[in-house]
Structure formats: C-alpha cells, structure tokens
Coordinates of C-alpha atoms and ligand atoms in Angstrom, one line a residue:
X1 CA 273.1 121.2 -176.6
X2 CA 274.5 117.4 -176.9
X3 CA 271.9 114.7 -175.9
X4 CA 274.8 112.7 -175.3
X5 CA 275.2 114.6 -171.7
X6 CA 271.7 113.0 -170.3
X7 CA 274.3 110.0 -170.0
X8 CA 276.7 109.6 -166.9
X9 CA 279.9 108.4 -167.4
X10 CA 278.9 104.7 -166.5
X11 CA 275.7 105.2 -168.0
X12 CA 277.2 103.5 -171.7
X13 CA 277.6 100.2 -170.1
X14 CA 274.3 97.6 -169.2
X15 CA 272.1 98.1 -166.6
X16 CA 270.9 95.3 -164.1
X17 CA 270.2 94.7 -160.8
X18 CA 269.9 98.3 -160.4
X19 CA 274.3 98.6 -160.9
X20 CA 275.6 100.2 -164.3
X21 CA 278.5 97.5 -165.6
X22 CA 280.4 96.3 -168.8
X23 CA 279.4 93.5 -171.3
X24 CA 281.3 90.3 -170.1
X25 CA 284.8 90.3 -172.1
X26 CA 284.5 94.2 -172.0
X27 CA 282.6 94.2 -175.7
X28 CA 281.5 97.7 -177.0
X29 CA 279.1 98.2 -180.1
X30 CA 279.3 101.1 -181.8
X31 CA 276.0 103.2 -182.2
X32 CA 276.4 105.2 -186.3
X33 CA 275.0 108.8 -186.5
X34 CA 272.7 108.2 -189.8
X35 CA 273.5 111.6 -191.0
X36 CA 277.2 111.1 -192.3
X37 CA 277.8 107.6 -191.3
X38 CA 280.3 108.3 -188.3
X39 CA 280.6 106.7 -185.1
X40 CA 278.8 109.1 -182.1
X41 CA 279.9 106.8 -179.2
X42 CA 279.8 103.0 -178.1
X43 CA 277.6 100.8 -175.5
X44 CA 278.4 97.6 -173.6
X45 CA 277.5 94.4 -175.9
X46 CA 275.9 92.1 -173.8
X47 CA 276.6 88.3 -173.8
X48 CA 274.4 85.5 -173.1
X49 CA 275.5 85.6 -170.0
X50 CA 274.9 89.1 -169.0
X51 CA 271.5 88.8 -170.1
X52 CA 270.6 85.6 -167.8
X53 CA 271.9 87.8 -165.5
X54 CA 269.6 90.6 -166.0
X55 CA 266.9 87.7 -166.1
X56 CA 268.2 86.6 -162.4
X57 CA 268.0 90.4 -161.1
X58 CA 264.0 90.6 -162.6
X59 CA 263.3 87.1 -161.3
X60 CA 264.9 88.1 -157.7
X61 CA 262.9 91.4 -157.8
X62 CA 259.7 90.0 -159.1
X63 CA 257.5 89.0 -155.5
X64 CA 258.3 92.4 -153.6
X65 CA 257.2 95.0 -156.5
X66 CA 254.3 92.8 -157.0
X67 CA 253.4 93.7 -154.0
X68 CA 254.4 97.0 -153.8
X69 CA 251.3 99.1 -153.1
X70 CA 249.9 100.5 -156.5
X71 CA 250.3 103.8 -155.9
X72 CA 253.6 103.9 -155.3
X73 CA 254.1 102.1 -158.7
X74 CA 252.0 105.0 -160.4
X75 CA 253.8 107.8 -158.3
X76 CA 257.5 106.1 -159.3
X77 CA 255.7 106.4 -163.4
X78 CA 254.8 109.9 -162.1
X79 CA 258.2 111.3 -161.3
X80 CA 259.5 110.1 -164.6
X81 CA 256.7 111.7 -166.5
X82 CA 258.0 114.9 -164.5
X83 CA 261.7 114.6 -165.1
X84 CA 261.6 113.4 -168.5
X85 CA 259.4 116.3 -169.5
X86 CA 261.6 118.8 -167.6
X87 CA 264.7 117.5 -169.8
X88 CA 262.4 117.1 -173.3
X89 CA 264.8 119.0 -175.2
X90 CA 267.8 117.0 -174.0
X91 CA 265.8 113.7 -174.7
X92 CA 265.0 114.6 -178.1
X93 CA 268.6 116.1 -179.2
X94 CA 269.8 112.1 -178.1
X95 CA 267.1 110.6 -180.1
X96 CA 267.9 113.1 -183.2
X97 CA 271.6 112.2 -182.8
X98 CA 271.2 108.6 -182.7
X99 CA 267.9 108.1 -184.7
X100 CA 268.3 110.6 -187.4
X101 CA 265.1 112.3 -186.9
X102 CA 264.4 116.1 -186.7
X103 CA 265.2 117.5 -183.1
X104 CA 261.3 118.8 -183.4
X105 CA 259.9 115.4 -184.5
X106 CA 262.2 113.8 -181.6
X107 CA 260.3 116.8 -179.4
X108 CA 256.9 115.3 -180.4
X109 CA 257.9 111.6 -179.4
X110 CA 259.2 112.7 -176.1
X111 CA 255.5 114.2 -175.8
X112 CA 254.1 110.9 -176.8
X113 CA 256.2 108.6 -175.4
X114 CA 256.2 110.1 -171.9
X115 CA 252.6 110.4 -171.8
X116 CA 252.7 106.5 -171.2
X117 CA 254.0 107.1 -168.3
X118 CA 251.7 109.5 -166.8
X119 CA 248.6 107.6 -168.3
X120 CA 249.5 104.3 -166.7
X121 CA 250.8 105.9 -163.3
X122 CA 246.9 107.0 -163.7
X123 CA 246.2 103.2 -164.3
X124 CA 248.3 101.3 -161.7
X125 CA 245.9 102.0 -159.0
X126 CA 242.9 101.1 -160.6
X127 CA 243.8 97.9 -161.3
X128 CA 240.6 95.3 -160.2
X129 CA 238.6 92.1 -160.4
X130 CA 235.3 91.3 -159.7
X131 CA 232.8 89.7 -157.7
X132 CA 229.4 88.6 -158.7
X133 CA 226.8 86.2 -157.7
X134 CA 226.9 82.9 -159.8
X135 CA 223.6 82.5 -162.3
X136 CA 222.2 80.2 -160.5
X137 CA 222.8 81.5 -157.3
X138 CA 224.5 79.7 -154.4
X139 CA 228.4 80.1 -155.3
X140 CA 230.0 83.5 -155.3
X141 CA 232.7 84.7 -158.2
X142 CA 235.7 86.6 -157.3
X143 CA 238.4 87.3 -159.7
X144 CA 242.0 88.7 -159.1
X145 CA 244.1 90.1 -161.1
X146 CA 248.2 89.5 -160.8
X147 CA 251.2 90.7 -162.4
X148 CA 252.2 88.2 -165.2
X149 CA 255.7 88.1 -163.8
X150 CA 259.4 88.9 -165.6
X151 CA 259.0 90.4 -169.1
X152 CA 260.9 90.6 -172.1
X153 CA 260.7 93.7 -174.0
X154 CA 262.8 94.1 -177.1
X155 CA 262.2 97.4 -179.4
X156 CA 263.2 98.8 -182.5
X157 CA 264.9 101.6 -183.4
X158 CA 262.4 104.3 -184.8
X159 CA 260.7 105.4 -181.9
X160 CA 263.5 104.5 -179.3
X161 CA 261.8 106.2 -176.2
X162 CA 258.0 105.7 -177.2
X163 CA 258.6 101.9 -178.2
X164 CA 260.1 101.4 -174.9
X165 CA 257.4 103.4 -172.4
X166 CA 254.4 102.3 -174.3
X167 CA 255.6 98.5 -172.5
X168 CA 257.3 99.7 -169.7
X169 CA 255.2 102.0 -168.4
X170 CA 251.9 98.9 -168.1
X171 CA 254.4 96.7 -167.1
X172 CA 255.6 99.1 -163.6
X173 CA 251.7 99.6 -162.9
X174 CA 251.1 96.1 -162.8
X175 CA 254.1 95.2 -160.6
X176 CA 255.6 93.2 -163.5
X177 CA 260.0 93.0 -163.5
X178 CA 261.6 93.1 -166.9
X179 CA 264.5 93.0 -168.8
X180 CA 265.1 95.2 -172.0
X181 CA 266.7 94.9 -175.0
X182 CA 266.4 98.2 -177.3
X183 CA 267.6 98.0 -181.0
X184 CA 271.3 97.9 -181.6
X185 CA 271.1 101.0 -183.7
X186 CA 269.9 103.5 -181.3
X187 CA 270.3 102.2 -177.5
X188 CA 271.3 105.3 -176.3
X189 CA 267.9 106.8 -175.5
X190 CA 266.9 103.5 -173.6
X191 CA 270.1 103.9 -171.2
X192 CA 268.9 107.5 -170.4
X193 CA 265.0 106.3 -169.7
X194 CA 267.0 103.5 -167.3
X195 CA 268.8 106.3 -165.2
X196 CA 265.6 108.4 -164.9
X197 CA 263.4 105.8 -164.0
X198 CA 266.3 105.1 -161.4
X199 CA 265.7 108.5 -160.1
X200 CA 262.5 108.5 -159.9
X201 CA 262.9 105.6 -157.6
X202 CA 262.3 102.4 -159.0
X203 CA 263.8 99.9 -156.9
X204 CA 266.8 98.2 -158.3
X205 CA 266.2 95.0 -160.6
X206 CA 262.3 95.9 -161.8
X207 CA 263.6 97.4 -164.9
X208 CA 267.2 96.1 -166.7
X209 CA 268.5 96.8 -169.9
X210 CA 271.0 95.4 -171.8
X211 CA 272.1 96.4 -174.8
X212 CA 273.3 93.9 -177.8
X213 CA 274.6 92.6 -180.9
X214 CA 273.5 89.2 -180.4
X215 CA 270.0 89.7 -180.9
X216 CA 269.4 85.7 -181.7
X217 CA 270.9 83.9 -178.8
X218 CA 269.9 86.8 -176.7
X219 CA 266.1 85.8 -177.3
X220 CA 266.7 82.3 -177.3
X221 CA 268.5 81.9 -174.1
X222 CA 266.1 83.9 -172.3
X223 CA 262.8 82.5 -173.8
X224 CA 264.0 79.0 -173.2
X225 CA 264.3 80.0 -169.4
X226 CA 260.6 79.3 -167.5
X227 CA 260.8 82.0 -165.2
X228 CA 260.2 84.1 -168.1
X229 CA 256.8 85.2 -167.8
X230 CA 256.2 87.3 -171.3
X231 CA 257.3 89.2 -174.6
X232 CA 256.8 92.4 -175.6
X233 CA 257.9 92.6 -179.3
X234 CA 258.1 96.0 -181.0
X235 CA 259.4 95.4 -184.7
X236 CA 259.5 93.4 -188.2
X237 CA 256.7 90.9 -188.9
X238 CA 259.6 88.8 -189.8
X239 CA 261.2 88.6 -186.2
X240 CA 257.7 88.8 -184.5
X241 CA 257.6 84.8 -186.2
X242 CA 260.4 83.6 -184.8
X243 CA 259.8 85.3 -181.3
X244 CA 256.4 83.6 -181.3
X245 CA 257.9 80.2 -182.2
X246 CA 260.4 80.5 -179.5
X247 CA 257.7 81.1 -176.9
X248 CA 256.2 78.0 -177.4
X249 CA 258.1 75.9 -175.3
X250 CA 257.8 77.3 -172.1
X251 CA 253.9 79.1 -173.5
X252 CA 255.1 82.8 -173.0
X253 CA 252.2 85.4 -173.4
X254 CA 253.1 87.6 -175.9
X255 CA 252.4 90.9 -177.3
X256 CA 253.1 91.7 -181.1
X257 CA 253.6 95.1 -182.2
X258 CA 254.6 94.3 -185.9
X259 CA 254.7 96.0 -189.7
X260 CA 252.1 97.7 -191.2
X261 CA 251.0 98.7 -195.0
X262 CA 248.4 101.3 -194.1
X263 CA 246.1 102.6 -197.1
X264 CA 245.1 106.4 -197.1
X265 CA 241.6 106.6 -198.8
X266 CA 240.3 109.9 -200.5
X267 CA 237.0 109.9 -201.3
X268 CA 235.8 112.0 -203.9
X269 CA 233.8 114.1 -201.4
X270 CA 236.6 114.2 -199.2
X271 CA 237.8 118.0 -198.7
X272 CA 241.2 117.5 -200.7
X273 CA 243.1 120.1 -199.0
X274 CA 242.7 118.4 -195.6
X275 CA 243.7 115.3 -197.0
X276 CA 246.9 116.4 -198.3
X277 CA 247.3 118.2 -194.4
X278 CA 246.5 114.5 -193.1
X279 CA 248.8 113.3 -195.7
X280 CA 251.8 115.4 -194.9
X281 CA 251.3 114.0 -191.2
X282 CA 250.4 110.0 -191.7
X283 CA 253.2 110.0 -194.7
X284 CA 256.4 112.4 -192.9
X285 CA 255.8 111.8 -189.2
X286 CA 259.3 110.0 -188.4
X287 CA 260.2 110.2 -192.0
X288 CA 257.9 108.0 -193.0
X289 CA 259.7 105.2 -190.6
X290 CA 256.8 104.7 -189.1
X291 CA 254.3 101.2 -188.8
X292 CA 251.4 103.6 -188.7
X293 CA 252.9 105.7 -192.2
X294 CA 250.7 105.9 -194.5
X295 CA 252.2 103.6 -197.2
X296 CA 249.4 103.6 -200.1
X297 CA 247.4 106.3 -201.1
X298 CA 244.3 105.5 -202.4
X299 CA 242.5 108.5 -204.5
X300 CA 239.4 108.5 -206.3
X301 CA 240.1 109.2 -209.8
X302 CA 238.6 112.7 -210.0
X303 CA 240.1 113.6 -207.8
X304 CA 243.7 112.4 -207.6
X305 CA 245.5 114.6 -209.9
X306 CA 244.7 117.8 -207.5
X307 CA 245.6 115.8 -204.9
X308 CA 249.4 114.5 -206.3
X309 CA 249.8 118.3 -207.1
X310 CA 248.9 119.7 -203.6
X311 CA 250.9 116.8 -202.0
X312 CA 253.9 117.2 -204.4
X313 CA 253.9 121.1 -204.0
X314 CA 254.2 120.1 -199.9
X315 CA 256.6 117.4 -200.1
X316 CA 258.8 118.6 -202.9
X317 CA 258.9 121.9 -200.2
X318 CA 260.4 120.1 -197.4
X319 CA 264.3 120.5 -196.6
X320 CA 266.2 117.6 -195.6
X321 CA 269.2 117.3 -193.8
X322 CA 270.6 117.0 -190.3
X323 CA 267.9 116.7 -188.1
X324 CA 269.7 118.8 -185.0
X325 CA 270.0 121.8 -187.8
X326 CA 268.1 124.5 -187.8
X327 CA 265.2 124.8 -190.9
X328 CA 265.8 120.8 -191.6
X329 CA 262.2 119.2 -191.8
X330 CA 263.4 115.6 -192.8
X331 CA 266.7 113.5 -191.4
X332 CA 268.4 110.6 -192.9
X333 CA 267.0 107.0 -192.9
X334 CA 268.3 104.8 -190.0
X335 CA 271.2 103.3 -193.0
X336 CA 272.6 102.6 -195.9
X337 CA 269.7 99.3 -196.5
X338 CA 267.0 101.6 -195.9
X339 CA 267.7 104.3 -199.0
X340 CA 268.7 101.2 -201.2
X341 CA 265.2 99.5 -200.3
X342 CA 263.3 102.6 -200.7
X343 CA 265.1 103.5 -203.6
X344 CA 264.3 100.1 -205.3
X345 CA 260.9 100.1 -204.4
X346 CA 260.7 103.4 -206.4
X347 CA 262.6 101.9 -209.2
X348 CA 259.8 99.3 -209.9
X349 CA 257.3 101.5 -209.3
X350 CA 258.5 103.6 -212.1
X351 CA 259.3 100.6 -214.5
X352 CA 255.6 99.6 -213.7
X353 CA 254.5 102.4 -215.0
X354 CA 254.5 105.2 -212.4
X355 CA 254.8 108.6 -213.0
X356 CA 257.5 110.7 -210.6
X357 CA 255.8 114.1 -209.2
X358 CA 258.3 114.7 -207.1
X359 CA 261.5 113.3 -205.6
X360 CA 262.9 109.8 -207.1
X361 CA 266.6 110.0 -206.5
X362 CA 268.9 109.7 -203.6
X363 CA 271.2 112.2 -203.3
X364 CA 275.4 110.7 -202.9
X365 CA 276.0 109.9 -199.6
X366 CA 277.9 111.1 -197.2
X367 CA 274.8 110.2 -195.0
X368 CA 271.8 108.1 -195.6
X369 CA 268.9 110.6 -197.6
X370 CA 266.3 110.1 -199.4
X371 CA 264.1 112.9 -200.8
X372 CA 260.6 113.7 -199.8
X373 CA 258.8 111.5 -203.0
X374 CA 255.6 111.2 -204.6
X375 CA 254.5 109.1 -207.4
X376 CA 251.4 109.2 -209.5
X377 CA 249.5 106.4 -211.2
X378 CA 251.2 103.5 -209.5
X379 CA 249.8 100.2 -210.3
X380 CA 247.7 98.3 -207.2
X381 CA 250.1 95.9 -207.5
X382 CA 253.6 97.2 -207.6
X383 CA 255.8 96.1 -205.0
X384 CA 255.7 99.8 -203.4
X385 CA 252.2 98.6 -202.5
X386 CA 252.9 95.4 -201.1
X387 CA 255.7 96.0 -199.2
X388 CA 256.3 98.0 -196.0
X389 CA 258.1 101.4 -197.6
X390 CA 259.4 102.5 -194.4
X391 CA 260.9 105.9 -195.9
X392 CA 259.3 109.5 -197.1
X393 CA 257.6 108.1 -200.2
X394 CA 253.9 108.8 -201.1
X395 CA 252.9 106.3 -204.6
X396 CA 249.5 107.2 -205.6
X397 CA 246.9 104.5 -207.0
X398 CA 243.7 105.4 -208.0
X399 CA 240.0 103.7 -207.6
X400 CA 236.7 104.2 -209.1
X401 CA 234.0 102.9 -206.6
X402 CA 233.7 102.6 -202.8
X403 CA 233.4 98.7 -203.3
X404 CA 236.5 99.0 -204.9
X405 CA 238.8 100.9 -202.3
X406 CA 237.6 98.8 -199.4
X407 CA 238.7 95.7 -201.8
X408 CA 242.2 97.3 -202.7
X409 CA 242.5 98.6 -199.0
X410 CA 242.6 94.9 -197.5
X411 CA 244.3 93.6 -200.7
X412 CA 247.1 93.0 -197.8
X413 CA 248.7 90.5 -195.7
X414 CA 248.6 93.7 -192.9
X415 CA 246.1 95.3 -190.5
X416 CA 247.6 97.8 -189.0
X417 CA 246.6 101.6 -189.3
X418 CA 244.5 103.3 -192.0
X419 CA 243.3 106.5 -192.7
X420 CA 240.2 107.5 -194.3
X421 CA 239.3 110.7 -196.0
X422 CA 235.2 111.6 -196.9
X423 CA 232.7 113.8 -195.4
X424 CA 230.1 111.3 -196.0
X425 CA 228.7 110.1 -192.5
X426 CA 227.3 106.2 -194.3
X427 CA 230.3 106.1 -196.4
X428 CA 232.4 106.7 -193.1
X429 CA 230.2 104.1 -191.1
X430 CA 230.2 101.7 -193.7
X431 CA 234.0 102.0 -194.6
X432 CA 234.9 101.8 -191.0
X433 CA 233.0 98.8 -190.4
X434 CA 234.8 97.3 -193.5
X435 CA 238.4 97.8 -192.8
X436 CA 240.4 95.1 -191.6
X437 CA 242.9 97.2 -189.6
X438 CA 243.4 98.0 -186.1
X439 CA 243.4 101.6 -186.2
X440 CA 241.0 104.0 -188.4
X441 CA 241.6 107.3 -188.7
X442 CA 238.8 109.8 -190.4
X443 CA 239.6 112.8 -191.3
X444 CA 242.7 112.5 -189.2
X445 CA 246.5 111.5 -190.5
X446 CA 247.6 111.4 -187.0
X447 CA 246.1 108.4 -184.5
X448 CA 248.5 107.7 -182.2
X449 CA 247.1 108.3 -178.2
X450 CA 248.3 107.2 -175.5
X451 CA 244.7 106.8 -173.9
X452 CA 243.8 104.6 -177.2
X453 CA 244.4 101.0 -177.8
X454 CA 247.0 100.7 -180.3
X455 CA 247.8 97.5 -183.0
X456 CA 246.7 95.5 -185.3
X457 CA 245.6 92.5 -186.4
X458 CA 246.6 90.3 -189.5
X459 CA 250.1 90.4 -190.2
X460 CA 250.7 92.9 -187.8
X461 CA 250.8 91.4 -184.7
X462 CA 248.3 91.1 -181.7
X463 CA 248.0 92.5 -178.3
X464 CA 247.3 96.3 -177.2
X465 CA 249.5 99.2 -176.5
X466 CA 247.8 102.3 -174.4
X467 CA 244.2 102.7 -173.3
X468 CA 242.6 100.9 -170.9
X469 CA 243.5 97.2 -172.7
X470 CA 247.0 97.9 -172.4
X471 CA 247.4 97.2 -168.7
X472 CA 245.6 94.0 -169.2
X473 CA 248.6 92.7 -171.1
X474 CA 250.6 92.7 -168.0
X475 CA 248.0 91.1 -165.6
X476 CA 246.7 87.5 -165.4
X477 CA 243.4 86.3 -163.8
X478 CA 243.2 84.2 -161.0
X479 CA 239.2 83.2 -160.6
X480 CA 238.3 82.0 -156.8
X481 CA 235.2 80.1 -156.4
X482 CA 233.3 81.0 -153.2
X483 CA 230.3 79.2 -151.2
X484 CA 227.1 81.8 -150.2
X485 CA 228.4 81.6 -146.8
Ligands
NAP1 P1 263.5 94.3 -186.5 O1 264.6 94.0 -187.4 O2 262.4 93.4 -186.3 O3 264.1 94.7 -185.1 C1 263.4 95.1 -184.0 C2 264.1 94.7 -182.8 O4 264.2 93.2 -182.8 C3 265.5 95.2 -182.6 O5 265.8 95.4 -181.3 C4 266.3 94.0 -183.1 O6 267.6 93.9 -182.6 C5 265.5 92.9 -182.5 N1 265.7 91.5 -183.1 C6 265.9 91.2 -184.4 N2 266.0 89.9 -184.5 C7 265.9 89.3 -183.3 C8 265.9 88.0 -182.7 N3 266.0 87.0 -183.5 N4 265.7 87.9 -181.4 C9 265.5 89.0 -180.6 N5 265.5 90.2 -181.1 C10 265.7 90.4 -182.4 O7 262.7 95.6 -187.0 P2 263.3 97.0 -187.4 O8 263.7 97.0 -188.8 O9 264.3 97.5 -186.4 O10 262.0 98.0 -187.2 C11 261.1 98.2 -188.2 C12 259.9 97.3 -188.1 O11 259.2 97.6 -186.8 C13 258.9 97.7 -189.1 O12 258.4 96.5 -189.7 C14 257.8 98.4 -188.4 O13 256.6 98.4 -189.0 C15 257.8 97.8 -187.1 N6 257.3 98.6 -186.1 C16 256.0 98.3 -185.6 C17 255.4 99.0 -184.6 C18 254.1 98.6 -184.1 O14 253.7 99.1 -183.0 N7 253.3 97.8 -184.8 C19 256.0 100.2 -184.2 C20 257.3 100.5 -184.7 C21 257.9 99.7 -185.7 P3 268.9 94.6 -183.4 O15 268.6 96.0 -183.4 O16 270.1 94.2 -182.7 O17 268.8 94.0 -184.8

C-alpha cells in the first residue's frame, strides 16, 4: 500500500473555495521522505495572493455555515469520522511516508486525531447560553453564543492529521470558516483530510488549505486583514511570539499550542516497572517528537539505577528504521537539524558529566536517525534539561526529597505535560496541586484524550484543545439584557 493514492490527481495543488488549483506562477515545494532524504512528491506553494484568496472564500462562506443548523455541522464531522476510519491504514501509510513515523504509531494518530471529529460532531449541537434572573430581580440575562468568524489554523509537522482535527473539528461545530496552512514538511496528510471533509459534505469555502513556503508573509498578510476573526497556532514557542504580536493590531483571539519540557517523576514508592512501561510510552510515542514527550526524568535516588537499567534494556531493544517496514519500532527525525540538535544536546550532557546507558551516536546518514538513548546522572542543569529534546532521548537526573522534585520539576520556563509516578495517594494530591503544568498524568505516560482539555500554561501557550473547553475557543458571547416583561 502507498498513502500517496488517498490523493487525486489535482489533489497536490491548494484548496479554496471548495476548487483544487495551482500556486500563482505554478510554484511547487517539494515534500523530503525523512528516511533517505529523497523527494516523495511536490505540492502547490502558495503566494500571498492565493492565500487572501482563501481568506475571500472563508469570509464569503462565513454568514450561511453560521447558520447552518448544528446538526448538520456535527453529521458533516460525523461522515469524516466514518471515512477516515474506513481508510486508517491508508492515512497512516501517508503520514509514515511523509512524517517518518512507524506506519503503527501513524495507526494510533489516525485513532486520535479522528476521534476529534466524532467528539465534536457530539458537541456541535449542544452548543448554549443561558438565561437567568438578574440578583436583584427585575432585568432578565440571556446569553448567546456565536461563531468567532474566519480562522487561521497553521500546524506543525509531527502530528499532521491530529494537529489539524483537534482545530478543525471545534471550529465546523461552531459554524466557524477557516483557512489552513499545515507545515511545509509534511502537507500531504492535510490535502487528504481537505478531500474527505469534501466528501463528507462540507460546503465549499468553510475549510481551505493552502500549502506554503512563505510561512512569514503568509501570516502577516492574513493577520493584518480584519475580517480575520482568530489563530489557531500548533508549534514552537518561538513562532507562537511572533503570531501573538501580529494579532495585535486587528486583536485576533488566539489559541497557543506551544513547546513543552515535561518532567517524569519517580517516586521512590512508585512501582518501577510501571514506570519504565509509562516511560517507554511518554518518551517513544512519535519518537519522542512530541510537546507532551517526556523530556526529563526525574528519579529518586534509590531508585534510579533500576530504573536506567529497565529503561535502557527497553530502549536499547527497539529497532529503528523505515517506518512503513515491517519490525521497525522507531523512524527517522523529520531532518537533518533535528539529529544534529539532539545529537548536541547529548554531547553536553555527556561533557557535563552524564553517563551513556544506552544509545549516544547517530548512525551515517543516508536518512535522518537517531538511536533510542538514555543517559544517567545528568546534571539538573544541562542544556538537555532546559531545552525542548524533541527526539528519542531519555537523560536521567536524580532527587532526594519530594520538596525537591516539585522545585526541579517547575525549574522551567514550560507548563505543558508532566507525568508523575508514586502510589502514595497525599504525595499524589499534594504533587498534583504543586505542578505548574497543564496536563498531569499519574501512573499514566500516555494523556492525550480527545474528551480532555489539552495545553498548557507558561511558556507553552494558552487556550484548550478537546473536551468540553475546546468548543468554547470557537464561540463568542453575545449577553442581551432583558426587562421582567
Ligand atoms: P514551528 O517551526 O513553530 O512550525 C510550526 C508551524 O508554524 C509550521 O506550519 C511552520 O511553517 C509555521 N510557521 C513558522 N514560522 C511561521 C510564521 N512566521 N508565520 C506563520 N507560520 C509560521 O514548529 P515545528 O518545529 O514545526 O514544531 C515543533 C514544535 O511544535 C515544538 O516546539 C513542539 O513542542 C510544538 N508542538 C506543540 C504542540 C502543543 O499542542 N502544545 C503539539 C505539537 C507540537 P513551515 O513548516 O513552513 O516552517
């Protein structure tokens, strides 16, 4: 099987108004396959102008799907819950292809990302205000809720389906329009959610995508246009800034999805062998590309060195190669920038001081690998710590009190995910309470749910992805004040 068939002949090109169509000037942009560094096809590279144009088509289409009935908005979610599912494996052999990842870790984010859809084509119809009688009697509240209006969504490349249906999917319930821009590296996925959602029935201009180079003028031509209602942003803390800044002039709402530098805590009561399970998940899901990864691991001192072994056994265990072959559990990083920044990190970590369990060298190319990794006795304050690894490496730091790994824990600019290991109930209370993350997961290296309110806080962004709060980034409140009668 090829992913590349999910995508019709015109299907390479961008997508607005509901019409498939080349980039102004006919510009391509190749999309690399990660595992040997060879170009897999090309897609249209939209211009400034093709993207006010997709702007024009979400503006035009904006009034009638806001008030398209809400259950047709959920049932249109519903049918592409139901075809995407019935062409999984065809969805995740594109997303291998083009993202690097296993074809059975692209499996799982089909499952995840396509859940979005279903949850939120649970959601559009349940969308409500309120009406109460004012304290002190007399006057009558009512509140409405509306769509916000057009939306920009722009995503990055490591999740390219479940970045894209976490927003899109709130965003159709609502009755909001948008225009998408997935990351230049792996667009391919993004085109094939466009024709689906197309089949399912979505009415031309409510959902445009156009794929790009020009990420820059892109953003800043379209955020300096008022009719642009709101950002989605999916990606770097670094870009997240600027975005922000460029919303200020015409006072976008935004949503941030940014980085993360999620500690793993072991307790020393903590059952080691299910924290080295938990591990293996919150470090290798996505080859540790992931904002949730678990980037430093925490271990009480007695117990650490059973825990590096049990992890390096597992790790040092895992084959890598391409991720559409048979037996491969890890892929290649997205490029050639990612193994050199992982493999510096690892570098300094060593220099610091670190000891190498398993793993530490990248393997000569062709492709971009990196080796499942783990490292003992890193310092707290080695850059490996402070910076976002983004690749399959596990450094080990040690602590001696609880006081202690709370303090190291939120010794970062981030507050994104975090995973806690103990089978203390206080200690789990009290360190819950303590964490300044988004996300906490006990006993648990996997918290990603689509029914769950996902982000962060800190560095990491703001805003809600999933759950119940996730619709309410799409919807503004309009309050009507009312007489008794
Ligand atoms: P990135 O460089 O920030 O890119 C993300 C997206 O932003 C891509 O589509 C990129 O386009 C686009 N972009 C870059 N500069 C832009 C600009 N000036 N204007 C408009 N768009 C711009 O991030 P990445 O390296 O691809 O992704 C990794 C980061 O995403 C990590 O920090 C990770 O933690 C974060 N992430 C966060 C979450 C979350 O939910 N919190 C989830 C997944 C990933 P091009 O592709 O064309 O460069």
């Amino acid at each position: 099987m090829n992913g590349l068939d999910l995508l019709g002949p015109d299907q390479r090109g961008l997508y607005i108004g509901g019409t498939w169509r080349e980039a102004e000037g006919g510009e391509r942009l190749d999309v690399i396959d990660p595992a040997d560094g060879s170009v897999l096809t090309d897609v249209a590279d939209g211009s400034v102008n093709d993207a006010v144009d997709a702007l024009d088509a979400a503006v035009a289409a904006q009034a009638a799907w806001a008030t398209t009935p809400p259950r047709e908005r959920g049932e249109i979610l519903r049918t592409a819950f139901g075809l995407i599912t019935d062409r999984a494996d065809e969805f995740a052999h594109l997303m291998s292809l083009e993202m690097g990842k296993t074809v059975a870790e692209a499996r799982g984010e089909v499952g995840y990302g396509v859940e979005f859809f279903r949850w939120y084509a649970e959601e559009a119809v349940r969308i409500h205000g309120r009406w109460m009688q004012a304290p002190a009697g007399g006057s009558r509240l009512l509140t409405i809720k509306k769509p916000v209006g057009p939306c920009l969504f722009i995503t990055p490349w490591n999740f390219p389906l479940a970045m894209g249906t976490r927003k899109i999917g709130p965003a159709i319930a609502a009755g909001c329009t948008m225009v998408v821009k997935p990351a230049s590296q792996t667009p391919l996925t993004m085109l094939a959610l466009a024709g689906v959602l197309a089949e399912a029935g979505l009415p031309d201009g409510v959902l445009n995508v156009v794929t790009t180079s020009r990420h820059s003028e892109f953003s800043e031509a379209l955020q300096s246009d008022d009719r642009l209602r709101k950002v989605s942003f999916t990606g770097s803390t670094g870009v997240g800034k600027i975005l922000v800044r460029q919303s200020a002039d015409q006072l976008q709402r935004l949503s941030m999805e940014l980085g993360g530098n999620a500690p793993f805590l072991v307790f020393e009561d903590a059952d080691v062998d299910a924290a080295v399970d938990g591990a293996m998940i919150a470090k290798m899901r996505n080859m540790g590309e992931a904002c949730t990864a678990a980037n430093r691991f925490l271990v009480h001192r007695s117990v650490a060195q059973e825990f590096a072994e049990k992890l390096g056994k597992r790790m040092g265990g895992l084959s890598v190669g391409r991720g559409q072959d048979d037996g491969v559990d890890v892929g290649p990083l997205i490029d050639e920038k990612a193994v050199e920044s992982v493999s510096q990190l690892v570098t300094d970590a060593i220099h610091d001081g670190a000891t190498v369990v398993t793993g530490g060298q990248a393997p000569e190319g062709p492709g971009y690998f990196y080796p499942p990794t783990v490292l003992l006795d890193v310092p707290v304050d080695s850059e490996i710590n402070v910076q976002e690894i983004f690749g399959p490496v596990a450094p080990i730091s040690t602590f001696e009190s609880e006081e202690e790994a709370i303090r190291q824990a939120n010794a970062t600019e981030y507050g994104l995910a975090s995973y806690v290991y103990t089978r203390d109930l206080a200690r789990t209370i009290r360190v819950a309470e303590s964490l300044e993350f988004g996300m906490i997961g006990i006993n648990s290296g996997l918290i990603s749910n689509p029914a769950a309110p996902f982000g962060g806080v800190k560095a990491s962004g703001f805003g809600r992805e999933g759950g119940f709060e996730g619709i309410e980034e799409y919807l503004e409140t309009t309050y009507v004040a009312l007489p008794a009668g």
